[in-house]
Amino acid sequence: MAPKERRRQLVGIGLRKLVERPIHELSIDEVAQEAGISRGLLFHHFPNKTAFHDEVVAAAGRRVMRNTAPDEGLAPEPALEQFVRRYLAQIARRRDFYLALVFGRGAVALGGERVESLRTAIAQRTLGILGLDESALPVAHAWAAYAEDRALQWSGRPAGERARTEDEEVTHCVRALGALLGLEQSGPTD
């Protein structure tokens, strides 16, 4: 297998395993065994375990961004609503994966650069949807953390015990962003 293909294969295996367990519990030996290679060959493609884990986390972040992208050509308001809905659904569908991605422990740059870059990417996407410049990035970044927490809290309850429907939760998050950015909107944010 070509080196680029092998790296992609190994990261793909890591992503599948990340769904099952936090990144710090991701076994290099299991990944190598599933790929049909030796541990040493895995380290030929990645200099160390941390580099491998970091690449898996980066790929997971890219997957989140790809899965939450709104459809091309939508007007700002429907695009934002669609993005928030997809973000909420992504977290609800893969809650354990998302928790492992964002709150895992270990030598990998979790809680730092990779998580921060995911939230920044979400904030930048939000600004792009709304056609706002980078001066609003701190507010959009804070909102991204807020929306993430709302989604984790909402998805952590059984469907019958959730205080809000998915539509209500999406509307709340969209209105909260509007309030934070000082955009005109109708209705309460709670």
mmCIF file of C-alpha atoms in Angstrom:
data_model
loop_
_atom_site.group_PDB
_atom_site.id
_atom_site.type_symbol
_atom_site.label_atom_id
_atom_site.label_comp_id
_atom_site.label_asym_id
_atom_site.label_seq_id
_atom_site.Cartn_x
_atom_site.Cartn_y
_atom_site.Cartn_z
ATOM 1 C CA MET A 1 0.000 0.000 0.000
ATOM 2 C CA ALA A 2 1.296 3.491 -0.830
ATOM 3 C CA PRO A 3 2.356 5.542 2.218
ATOM 4 C CA LYS A 4 -0.433 8.103 1.755
ATOM 5 C CA GLU A 5 -3.039 5.331 1.483
ATOM 6 C CA ARG A 6 -1.625 3.556 4.544
ATOM 7 C CA ARG A 7 -1.762 6.759 6.624
ATOM 8 C CA ARG A 8 -5.367 7.305 5.536
ATOM 9 C CA GLN A 9 -6.211 3.695 6.418
ATOM 10 C CA LEU A 10 -4.634 3.989 9.872
ATOM 11 C CA VAL A 11 -6.416 7.275 10.620
ATOM 12 C CA GLY A 12 -9.701 5.719 9.428
ATOM 13 C CA ILE A 13 -9.241 2.812 11.824
ATOM 14 C CA GLY A 14 -8.461 5.312 14.579
ATOM 15 C CA LEU A 15 -11.662 7.218 13.802
ATOM 16 C CA ARG A 16 -13.763 4.063 14.001
ATOM 17 C CA LYS A 17 -12.179 3.179 17.314
ATOM 18 C CA LEU A 18 -12.673 6.715 18.635
ATOM 19 C CA VAL A 19 -16.409 6.059 18.437
ATOM 20 C CA GLU A 20 -15.907 3.171 20.896
ATOM 21 C CA ARG A 21 -13.527 4.799 23.390
ATOM 22 C CA PRO A 22 -11.762 8.034 24.307
ATOM 23 C CA ILE A 23 -8.629 8.907 22.364
ATOM 24 C CA HIS A 24 -6.328 8.233 25.312
ATOM 25 C CA GLU A 25 -7.557 4.609 25.332
ATOM 26 C CA LEU A 26 -6.930 4.124 21.616
ATOM 27 C CA SER A 27 -4.471 1.246 21.362
ATOM 28 C CA ILE A 28 -1.730 1.512 18.763
ATOM 29 C CA ASP A 29 -1.402 -2.277 18.819
ATOM 30 C CA GLU A 30 -5.109 -2.746 17.996
ATOM 31 C CA VAL A 31 -4.913 -0.262 15.134
ATOM 32 C CA ALA A 32 -1.808 -1.940 13.709
ATOM 33 C CA GLN A 33 -3.363 -5.397 14.068
ATOM 34 C CA GLU A 34 -6.571 -4.328 12.315
ATOM 35 C CA ALA A 35 -4.502 -2.787 9.501
ATOM 36 C CA GLY A 36 -2.508 -6.020 9.194
ATOM 37 C CA ILE A 37 0.811 -4.338 9.918
ATOM 38 C CA SER A 38 3.325 -4.318 12.742
ATOM 39 C CA ARG A 39 3.448 -1.670 15.449
ATOM 40 C CA GLY A 40 6.819 -0.607 14.043
ATOM 41 C CA LEU A 41 5.348 0.013 10.596
ATOM 42 C CA LEU A 42 2.657 2.218 12.145
ATOM 43 C CA PHE A 43 5.462 4.267 13.688
ATOM 44 C CA HIS A 44 7.038 4.525 10.258
ATOM 45 C CA HIS A 45 3.967 6.566 9.237
ATOM 46 C CA PHE A 46 3.599 8.505 12.510
ATOM 47 C CA PRO A 47 6.629 9.463 14.632
ATOM 48 C CA ASN A 48 4.912 8.560 17.918
ATOM 49 C CA LYS A 49 1.596 7.706 19.549
ATOM 50 C CA THR A 50 0.789 11.361 20.229
ATOM 51 C CA ALA A 51 1.246 12.276 16.563
ATOM 52 C CA PHE A 52 -1.079 9.443 15.544
ATOM 53 C CA HIS A 53 -3.689 10.454 18.120
ATOM 54 C CA ASP A 54 -3.400 14.080 17.072
ATOM 55 C CA GLU A 55 -4.010 13.158 13.425
ATOM 56 C CA VAL A 56 -7.076 11.097 14.401
ATOM 57 C CA VAL A 57 -8.446 14.062 16.381
ATOM 58 C CA ALA A 58 -7.799 16.415 13.449
ATOM 59 C CA ALA A 59 -9.642 14.035 11.112
ATOM 60 C CA ALA A 60 -12.525 13.820 13.585
ATOM 61 C CA GLY A 61 -12.752 17.611 13.645
ATOM 62 C CA ARG A 62 -12.838 17.711 9.848
ATOM 63 C CA ARG A 63 -15.612 15.116 9.895
ATOM 64 C CA VAL A 64 -17.686 17.210 12.295
ATOM 65 C CA MET A 65 -17.266 20.250 10.051
ATOM 66 C CA ARG A 66 -18.154 18.273 6.917
ATOM 67 C CA ASN A 67 -21.255 16.729 8.530
ATOM 68 C CA THR A 68 -22.576 20.068 9.789
ATOM 69 C CA ALA A 69 -22.035 22.178 6.666
ATOM 70 C CA PRO A 70 -25.224 23.833 5.438
ATOM 71 C CA ASP A 71 -26.317 23.319 1.857
ATOM 72 C CA GLU A 72 -24.800 25.703 -0.687
ATOM 73 C CA GLY A 73 -26.892 28.626 -1.846
ATOM 74 C CA LEU A 74 -29.117 29.029 1.202
ATOM 75 C CA ALA A 75 -29.875 32.508 2.502
ATOM 76 C CA PRO A 76 -28.151 33.364 5.818
ATOM 77 C CA GLU A 77 -31.040 32.632 8.203
ATOM 78 C CA PRO A 78 -32.000 29.209 6.784
ATOM 79 C CA ALA A 79 -28.300 28.314 6.414
ATOM 80 C CA LEU A 80 -27.638 29.159 10.063
ATOM 81 C CA GLU A 81 -30.671 27.192 11.193
ATOM 82 C CA GLN A 82 -29.620 24.204 9.068
ATOM 83 C CA PHE A 83 -26.071 24.379 10.421
ATOM 84 C CA VAL A 84 -27.287 24.504 14.044
ATOM 85 C CA ARG A 85 -29.725 21.644 13.391
ATOM 86 C CA ARG A 86 -26.983 19.513 11.842
ATOM 87 C CA TYR A 87 -24.580 20.382 14.656
ATOM 88 C CA LEU A 88 -27.159 19.388 17.270
ATOM 89 C CA ALA A 89 -27.909 16.181 15.358
ATOM 90 C CA GLN A 90 -24.189 15.380 14.958
ATOM 91 C CA ILE A 91 -23.626 15.662 18.683
ATOM 92 C CA ALA A 92 -26.825 13.771 19.546
ATOM 93 C CA ARG A 93 -26.052 10.959 17.069
ATOM 94 C CA ARG A 94 -22.403 10.614 18.085
ATOM 95 C CA ARG A 95 -22.483 11.957 21.627
ATOM 96 C CA ASP A 96 -19.879 9.573 23.045
ATOM 97 C CA PHE A 97 -17.632 10.183 20.034
ATOM 98 C CA TYR A 98 -17.975 13.939 20.459
ATOM 99 C CA LEU A 99 -17.293 13.742 24.191
ATOM 100 C CA ALA A 100 -14.210 11.616 23.505
ATOM 101 C CA LEU A 101 -13.099 14.094 20.849
ATOM 102 C CA VAL A 102 -13.560 17.254 22.894
ATOM 103 C CA PHE A 103 -13.055 16.090 26.463
ATOM 104 C CA GLY A 104 -10.723 13.100 26.132
ATOM 105 C CA ARG A 105 -7.501 13.005 28.104
ATOM 106 C CA GLY A 106 -3.966 12.161 27.188
ATOM 107 C CA ALA A 107 -0.842 13.522 25.601
ATOM 108 C CA VAL A 108 -2.691 14.558 22.452
ATOM 109 C CA ALA A 109 -3.534 18.247 22.159
ATOM 110 C CA LEU A 110 -7.076 17.794 23.473
ATOM 111 C CA GLY A 111 -8.486 20.671 25.430
ATOM 112 C CA GLY A 112 -5.978 22.797 23.610
ATOM 113 C CA GLU A 113 -5.131 23.423 20.008
ATOM 114 C CA ARG A 114 -7.344 20.830 18.269
ATOM 115 C CA VAL A 115 -10.465 21.514 20.341
ATOM 116 C CA GLU A 116 -9.864 25.229 20.088
ATOM 117 C CA SER A 117 -9.452 24.970 16.327
ATOM 118 C CA LEU A 118 -12.751 23.028 16.027
ATOM 119 C CA ARG A 119 -14.604 25.710 17.976
ATOM 120 C CA THR A 120 -12.862 28.422 15.971
ATOM 121 C CA ALA A 121 -13.848 26.686 12.721
ATOM 122 C CA ILE A 122 -17.457 26.546 13.923
ATOM 123 C CA ALA A 123 -17.309 30.237 14.855
ATOM 124 C CA GLN A 124 -15.763 31.158 11.490
ATOM 125 C CA ARG A 125 -18.388 29.129 9.638
ATOM 126 C CA THR A 126 -21.082 30.949 11.618
ATOM 127 C CA LEU A 127 -19.635 34.336 10.676
ATOM 128 C CA GLY A 128 -19.374 33.245 7.048
ATOM 129 C CA ILE A 129 -23.011 32.155 6.992
ATOM 130 C CA LEU A 130 -24.077 35.527 8.384
ATOM 131 C CA GLY A 131 -21.663 37.516 6.230
ATOM 132 C CA LEU A 132 -19.952 39.046 9.269
ATOM 133 C CA ASP A 133 -16.276 39.924 9.510
ATOM 134 C CA GLU A 134 -13.652 38.535 11.889
ATOM 135 C CA SER A 135 -14.233 41.323 14.430
ATOM 136 C CA ALA A 136 -17.197 39.285 15.706
ATOM 137 C CA LEU A 137 -15.069 36.127 16.094
ATOM 138 C CA PRO A 138 -14.792 36.275 19.922
ATOM 139 C CA VAL A 139 -18.587 36.442 20.250
ATOM 140 C CA ALA A 140 -19.133 33.679 17.686
ATOM 141 C CA HIS A 141 -16.487 31.559 19.420
ATOM 142 C CA ALA A 142 -18.211 31.972 22.796
ATOM 143 C CA TRP A 143 -21.512 31.080 21.162
ATOM 144 C CA ALA A 144 -19.959 27.955 19.607
ATOM 145 C CA ALA A 145 -18.963 26.744 23.087
ATOM 146 C CA TYR A 146 -22.454 27.604 24.366
ATOM 147 C CA ALA A 147 -24.189 25.771 21.499
ATOM 148 C CA GLU A 148 -21.901 22.776 22.027
ATOM 149 C CA ASP A 149 -22.795 22.667 25.725
ATOM 150 C CA ARG A 150 -26.524 23.005 24.945
ATOM 151 C CA ALA A 151 -26.275 20.134 22.451
ATOM 152 C CA LEU A 152 -24.397 17.937 24.927
ATOM 153 C CA GLN A 153 -26.878 18.663 27.711
ATOM 154 C CA TRP A 154 -29.874 18.114 25.410
ATOM 155 C CA SER A 155 -28.540 14.899 23.885
ATOM 156 C CA GLY A 156 -27.566 13.555 27.306
ATOM 157 C CA ARG A 157 -31.207 13.109 28.291
ATOM 158 C CA PRO A 158 -33.514 10.413 26.937
ATOM 159 C CA ALA A 159 -35.786 11.800 24.200
ATOM 160 C CA GLY A 160 -38.897 11.642 26.412
ATOM 161 C CA GLU A 161 -37.208 13.612 29.193
ATOM 162 C CA ARG A 162 -35.866 16.527 27.171
ATOM 163 C CA ALA A 163 -37.250 19.906 28.194
ATOM 164 C CA ARG A 164 -37.256 21.082 24.562
ATOM 165 C CA THR A 165 -37.863 19.560 21.189
ATOM 166 C CA GLU A 166 -35.088 19.628 18.598
ATOM 167 C CA ASP A 167 -36.829 22.522 16.834
ATOM 168 C CA GLU A 168 -37.041 24.497 20.088
ATOM 169 C CA GLU A 169 -33.399 23.854 20.861
ATOM 170 C CA VAL A 170 -32.305 24.951 17.381
ATOM 171 C CA THR A 171 -34.447 28.094 17.625
ATOM 172 C CA HIS A 172 -33.016 28.874 21.041
ATOM 173 C CA CYS A 173 -29.420 28.586 19.842
ATOM 174 C CA VAL A 174 -30.074 30.690 16.731
ATOM 175 C CA ARG A 175 -31.785 33.395 18.799
ATOM 176 C CA ALA A 176 -29.026 33.324 21.401
ATOM 177 C CA LEU A 177 -26.484 33.995 18.676
ATOM 178 C CA GLY A 178 -28.594 36.857 17.366
ATOM 179 C CA ALA A 179 -28.816 38.348 20.850
ATOM 180 C CA LEU A 180 -25.076 38.042 21.408
ATOM 181 C CA LEU A 181 -24.321 39.662 18.071
ATOM 182 C CA GLY A 182 -26.978 42.347 18.556
ATOM 183 C CA LEU A 183 -28.929 41.241 15.496
ATOM 184 C CA GLU A 184 -32.611 42.070 15.221
ATOM 185 C CA GLN A 185 -34.836 39.113 16.031
ATOM 186 C CA SER A 186 -38.303 38.309 17.281
ATOM 187 C CA GLY A 187 -39.315 36.209 20.270
ATOM 188 C CA PRO A 188 -37.563 35.310 23.522
ATOM 189 C CA THR A 189 -34.235 33.506 23.640
ATOM 190 C CA ASP A 190 -35.157 31.060 26.418
#
